[in-house]
Amino acid sequence: MILPLRLIPRVAAAAARLTPAASCAPTLLPPRRARLLPALAMAAAAYSAGSGVGRRLLFRQLFEAESSTYTYLLADVADPDKPAVLIDPVDRTVDRDLNLIKELGLKLVYAMNTHVHADHITGTGLLKAKLPGVKSVISKASGAKADHFVDHGDKIHFGNLFLEVRATPGHTAGCVTYVTGDADGQPSPRMAFTGDALLIRACGRTDFQGGSPDQLYESVHSQASMQNLIFTLPKDTLLYPAHDYKGFTVSTVEEEVAYNARLTKDKETFKGIMDNLNLRYPKMIDVAVPANLVCGIQDPPPKI
Amino acid sequence: MILPLRLIPRVAAAAARLTPAASCAPTLLPPRRARLLPALAMAAAAYSAGSGVGRRLLFRQLFEAESSTYTYLLADVADPDKPAVLIDPVDRTVDRDLNLIKELGLKLVYAMNTHVHADHITGTGLLKAKLPGVKSVISKASGAKADHFVDHGDKIHFGNLFLEVRATPGHTAGCVTYVTGDADGQPSPRMAFTGDALLIRACGRTDFQGGSPDQLYESVHSQASMQNLIFTLPKDTLLYPAHDYKGFTVSTVEEEVAYNARLTKDKETFKGIMDNLNLRYPKMIDVAVPANLVCGIQDPPPKI
């Protein structure tokens, strides 16, 4: 491999040679004026690929195709340690994720799960085995084994960035949503990692692992409580789910409030939908859930 | 569907009720200091999920699983028209993309291809049929049919944003890379949509459709010419390929200059690699290429 330290000056020198190519070249005409849909006019101005925090947050969305799972890598690259967290890692993609973390010069601190997954085996155990010092994180309410247990309102710091923990049960009894901090220097717009509580235009099933459509509805809407859960976050908050099956990568609070196929309904209609999904028994559940209750695998043997 | 106009104030009001939840809650300890890898120390500070242009650019990355194709939606949401472009749309996901464009209140102006794809049928023809007024865009060198033909150095404007066209042949003779503009008010870091010329840690094959490893190497490196192609773009430029088969969503120039498995090699080694890939004949090529030469389908019948 060519050493980046040798390459960086070369790239910088090349960049310095940039000329505004073809500034006098022909251009395609700008579009004609159009009739506008009113939808999302306000919040659209806040949409972006995320990370409005300038150059502090490194953010990568990673996909595992067999279970359609998204794993999220966040790091504070303005901190000399470049401390990083992985949200919802998958066992079969741990080596890919570790190689990327190494290439980017990050220090993985926490391997976090939003809940005990039923459709894939978490990568946290393998990450701990392959990268000693990494700590696993999951909610206390999940009943799973981990190095750190979190409750609603806890904060998870990495460098000068932090994630806030929101209890969002309903898909499982222990589901949490991790939300970027509400403070100066934190990402703007905010980013919420919703696990299976809220999927893009959909939501996780509620028929096993202590699931409850009633509870999920409250977790997402929750306008009455003082808890800032999902739909009560700022409308430009970027929503990153644990899965997508249609090729979407991100949504926003305003978009889901307007267009979520289930959660825009009233609570009774929502419960009716969820109680009549008639989904097949998850093929991985009998393997995944017991494994995920112990970080995917048993802890590595203690170092001698 | 609940009208966003009714929802927006509700969400805004809820957002206004936000309290910094659990600011006195327990927190996980910040990480211990770590030994740092030197890699990418400089450019890491520029990584983000993209779109440093504040609130003007709406950016969405969309995935089509069968051909592992990424389609990119970009719009200027600060322009009252919200003009949008789609890069490398796929026929089977056109309805998904059109529905998202409608929900977001965008006006699709251009359906663009980076090249004549061999692995899927472009969505441009269907988009033109379903949304009259949309114009298809492809390079003149592709030999394909389209409403607008672009050459190296051309600019494609949508609102106050624009894409620059870079000729990056080698995967096919007509491949181009679309790069966000080099001017005030354009995305920072820049974003390059590389098609199959550069994939994350890899590159497109060069054994058909006028492909040439020699030409691809020059297209990517191109340090000698005055053309600003891929590796000579600023090192923090975000690279968005037409495909990924491992679940990566984005890379950067500096990352690929350091870690691309093929293009970090010298030209002769690279040519040796590309000439000995022994890849199977693309299963879709005999269907996709003829169709893609005419925008995926014949033009819709003229309106009477």
PDB file of C-alpha atoms in Angstrom, chain A residues 131-230:
ATOM      1  CA  LEU A 131     -10.271  -5.066  18.858  1.00  0.00           C
ATOM      2  CA  PRO A 132      -9.677  -5.298  22.616  1.00  0.00           C
ATOM      3  CA  GLY A 133     -10.835  -2.196  24.434  1.00  0.00           C
ATOM      4  CA  VAL A 134     -14.041  -1.803  22.471  1.00  0.00           C
ATOM      5  CA  LYS A 135     -17.037  -1.694  24.808  1.00  0.00           C
ATOM      6  CA  SER A 136     -20.475  -2.992  23.893  1.00  0.00           C
ATOM      7  CA  VAL A 137     -23.514  -0.824  24.644  1.00  0.00           C
ATOM      8  CA  ILE A 138     -27.204  -1.714  24.758  1.00  0.00           C
ATOM      9  CA  SER A 139     -30.230  -0.660  26.807  1.00  0.00           C
ATOM     10  CA  LYS A 140     -30.738  -2.022  30.298  1.00  0.00           C
ATOM     11  CA  ALA A 141     -34.315  -2.815  29.304  1.00  0.00           C
ATOM     12  CA  SER A 142     -33.112  -5.162  26.540  1.00  0.00           C
ATOM     13  CA  GLY A 143     -32.089  -7.826  29.031  1.00  0.00           C
ATOM     14  CA  ALA A 144     -28.966  -8.455  26.929  1.00  0.00           C
ATOM     15  CA  LYS A 145     -25.383  -8.761  28.111  1.00  0.00           C
ATOM     16  CA  ALA A 146     -23.096  -5.761  27.422  1.00  0.00           C
ATOM     17  CA  ASP A 147     -20.264  -3.735  28.923  1.00  0.00           C
ATOM     18  CA  HIS A 148     -22.415  -0.614  29.290  1.00  0.00           C
ATOM     19  CA  PHE A 149     -26.158  -0.401  29.813  1.00  0.00           C
ATOM     20  CA  VAL A 150     -28.030   2.763  28.896  1.00  0.00           C
ATOM     21  CA  ASP A 151     -31.360   4.222  29.909  1.00  0.00           C
ATOM     22  CA  HIS A 152     -33.513   6.995  28.493  1.00  0.00           C
ATOM     23  CA  GLY A 153     -31.681  10.321  28.813  1.00  0.00           C
ATOM     24  CA  ASP A 154     -28.170   8.907  29.112  1.00  0.00           C
ATOM     25  CA  LYS A 155     -25.444  10.404  26.971  1.00  0.00           C
ATOM     26  CA  ILE A 156     -22.711   8.550  25.119  1.00  0.00           C
ATOM     27  CA  HIS A 157     -19.639  10.704  24.515  1.00  0.00           C
ATOM     28  CA  PHE A 158     -16.996  10.208  21.833  1.00  0.00           C
ATOM     29  CA  GLY A 159     -14.558  13.097  21.730  1.00  0.00           C
ATOM     30  CA  ASN A 160     -16.539  16.321  21.791  1.00  0.00           C
ATOM     31  CA  LEU A 161     -19.567  14.712  20.179  1.00  0.00           C
ATOM     32  CA  PHE A 162     -22.253  12.793  22.013  1.00  0.00           C
ATOM     33  CA  LEU A 163     -25.389  10.763  21.421  1.00  0.00           C
ATOM     34  CA  GLU A 164     -28.473  11.008  23.609  1.00  0.00           C
ATOM     35  CA  VAL A 165     -30.422   7.851  24.427  1.00  0.00           C
ATOM     36  CA  ARG A 166     -34.184   7.800  23.878  1.00  0.00           C
ATOM     37  CA  ALA A 167     -36.210   4.825  25.117  1.00  0.00           C
ATOM     38  CA  THR A 168     -38.401   3.935  22.110  1.00  0.00           C
ATOM     39  CA  PRO A 169     -39.914   0.530  22.997  1.00  0.00           C
ATOM     40  CA  GLY A 170     -42.589  -1.182  20.956  1.00  0.00           C
ATOM     41  CA  HIS A 171     -40.714  -3.208  18.350  1.00  0.00           C
ATOM     42  CA  THR A 172     -39.004  -4.815  21.325  1.00  0.00           C
ATOM     43  CA  ALA A 173     -39.310  -3.904  24.990  1.00  0.00           C
ATOM     44  CA  GLY A 174     -35.701  -2.668  25.028  1.00  0.00           C
ATOM     45  CA  CYS A 175     -35.465  -0.562  21.853  1.00  0.00           C
ATOM     46  CA  VAL A 176     -33.665   2.757  22.062  1.00  0.00           C
ATOM     47  CA  THR A 177     -33.026   5.538  19.554  1.00  0.00           C
ATOM     48  CA  TYR A 178     -29.648   7.276  19.599  1.00  0.00           C
ATOM     49  CA  VAL A 179     -29.871  10.996  18.784  1.00  0.00           C
ATOM     50  CA  THR A 180     -26.977  13.378  18.161  1.00  0.00           C
ATOM     51  CA  GLY A 181     -26.584  15.948  20.907  1.00  0.00           C
ATOM     52  CA  ASP A 182     -28.678  19.058  21.377  1.00  0.00           C
ATOM     53  CA  ALA A 183     -25.837  21.539  21.975  1.00  0.00           C
ATOM     54  CA  ASP A 184     -23.471  23.891  20.196  1.00  0.00           C
ATOM     55  CA  GLY A 185     -20.890  22.042  18.124  1.00  0.00           C
ATOM     56  CA  GLN A 186     -23.108  18.987  17.681  1.00  0.00           C
ATOM     57  CA  PRO A 187     -24.430  17.964  14.235  1.00  0.00           C
ATOM     58  CA  SER A 188     -27.041  20.242  12.703  1.00  0.00           C
ATOM     59  CA  PRO A 189     -29.514  19.118  11.569  1.00  0.00           C
ATOM     60  CA  ARG A 190     -29.651  16.490  14.286  1.00  0.00           C
ATOM     61  CA  MET A 191     -29.422  12.808  13.359  1.00  0.00           C
ATOM     62  CA  ALA A 192     -31.518  10.053  14.961  1.00  0.00           C
ATOM     63  CA  PHE A 193     -30.626   6.366  14.695  1.00  0.00           C
ATOM     64  CA  THR A 194     -34.004   4.785  15.200  1.00  0.00           C
ATOM     65  CA  GLY A 195     -33.256   1.059  14.986  1.00  0.00           C
ATOM     66  CA  ASP A 196     -36.497  -0.742  14.073  1.00  0.00           C
ATOM     67  CA  ALA A 197     -38.760   1.675  15.970  1.00  0.00           C
ATOM     68  CA  LEU A 198     -39.145   3.837  12.891  1.00  0.00           C
ATOM     69  CA  LEU A 199     -38.272   2.692   9.384  1.00  0.00           C
ATOM     70  CA  ILE A 200     -38.521   4.888   6.291  1.00  0.00           C
ATOM     71  CA  ARG A 201     -42.293   5.139   5.574  1.00  0.00           C
ATOM     72  CA  ALA A 202     -42.775   2.117   7.869  1.00  0.00           C
ATOM     73  CA  CYS A 203     -41.853   0.702  11.288  1.00  0.00           C
ATOM     74  CA  GLY A 204     -40.635  -2.507  12.868  1.00  0.00           C
ATOM     75  CA  ARG A 205     -43.067  -5.364  13.596  1.00  0.00           C
ATOM     76  CA  THR A 206     -44.483  -5.574  17.102  1.00  0.00           C
ATOM     77  CA  ASP A 207     -45.448  -9.235  17.443  1.00  0.00           C
ATOM     78  CA  PHE A 208     -42.513 -10.697  19.419  1.00  0.00           C
ATOM     79  CA  GLN A 209     -39.770  -9.872  21.968  1.00  0.00           C
ATOM     80  CA  GLY A 210     -42.132  -7.837  24.127  1.00  0.00           C
ATOM     81  CA  GLY A 211     -43.330  -5.824  21.153  1.00  0.00           C
ATOM     82  CA  SER A 212     -46.404  -3.642  21.549  1.00  0.00           C
ATOM     83  CA  PRO A 213     -48.078  -1.484  18.876  1.00  0.00           C
ATOM     84  CA  ASP A 214     -49.560   0.671  21.631  1.00  0.00           C
ATOM     85  CA  GLN A 215     -46.123   1.277  23.116  1.00  0.00           C
ATOM     86  CA  LEU A 216     -44.488   1.826  19.705  1.00  0.00           C
ATOM     87  CA  TYR A 217     -47.061   4.440  18.785  1.00  0.00           C
ATOM     88  CA  GLU A 218     -46.350   6.311  22.023  1.00  0.00           C
ATOM     89  CA  SER A 219     -42.603   5.969  21.503  1.00  0.00           C
ATOM     90  CA  VAL A 220     -42.788   7.619  18.088  1.00  0.00           C
ATOM     91  CA  HIS A 221     -45.454  10.256  18.725  1.00  0.00           C
ATOM     92  CA  SER A 222     -45.067  11.031  22.396  1.00  0.00           C
ATOM     93  CA  GLN A 223     -46.304  14.586  22.195  1.00  0.00           C
ATOM     94  CA  ALA A 224     -47.812  14.544  25.648  1.00  0.00           C
ATOM     95  CA  SER A 225     -44.761  13.436  27.569  1.00  0.00           C
ATOM     96  CA  MET A 226     -41.751  15.577  28.327  1.00  0.00           C
ATOM     97  CA  GLN A 227     -39.589  13.058  26.517  1.00  0.00           C
ATOM     98  CA  ASN A 228     -38.280  14.190  23.146  1.00  0.00           C
ATOM     99  CA  LEU A 229     -38.702  10.997  21.200  1.00  0.00           C
ATOM    100  CA  ILE A 230     -38.956  10.762  17.418  1.00  0.00           C
TER     101      ILE A 230
END
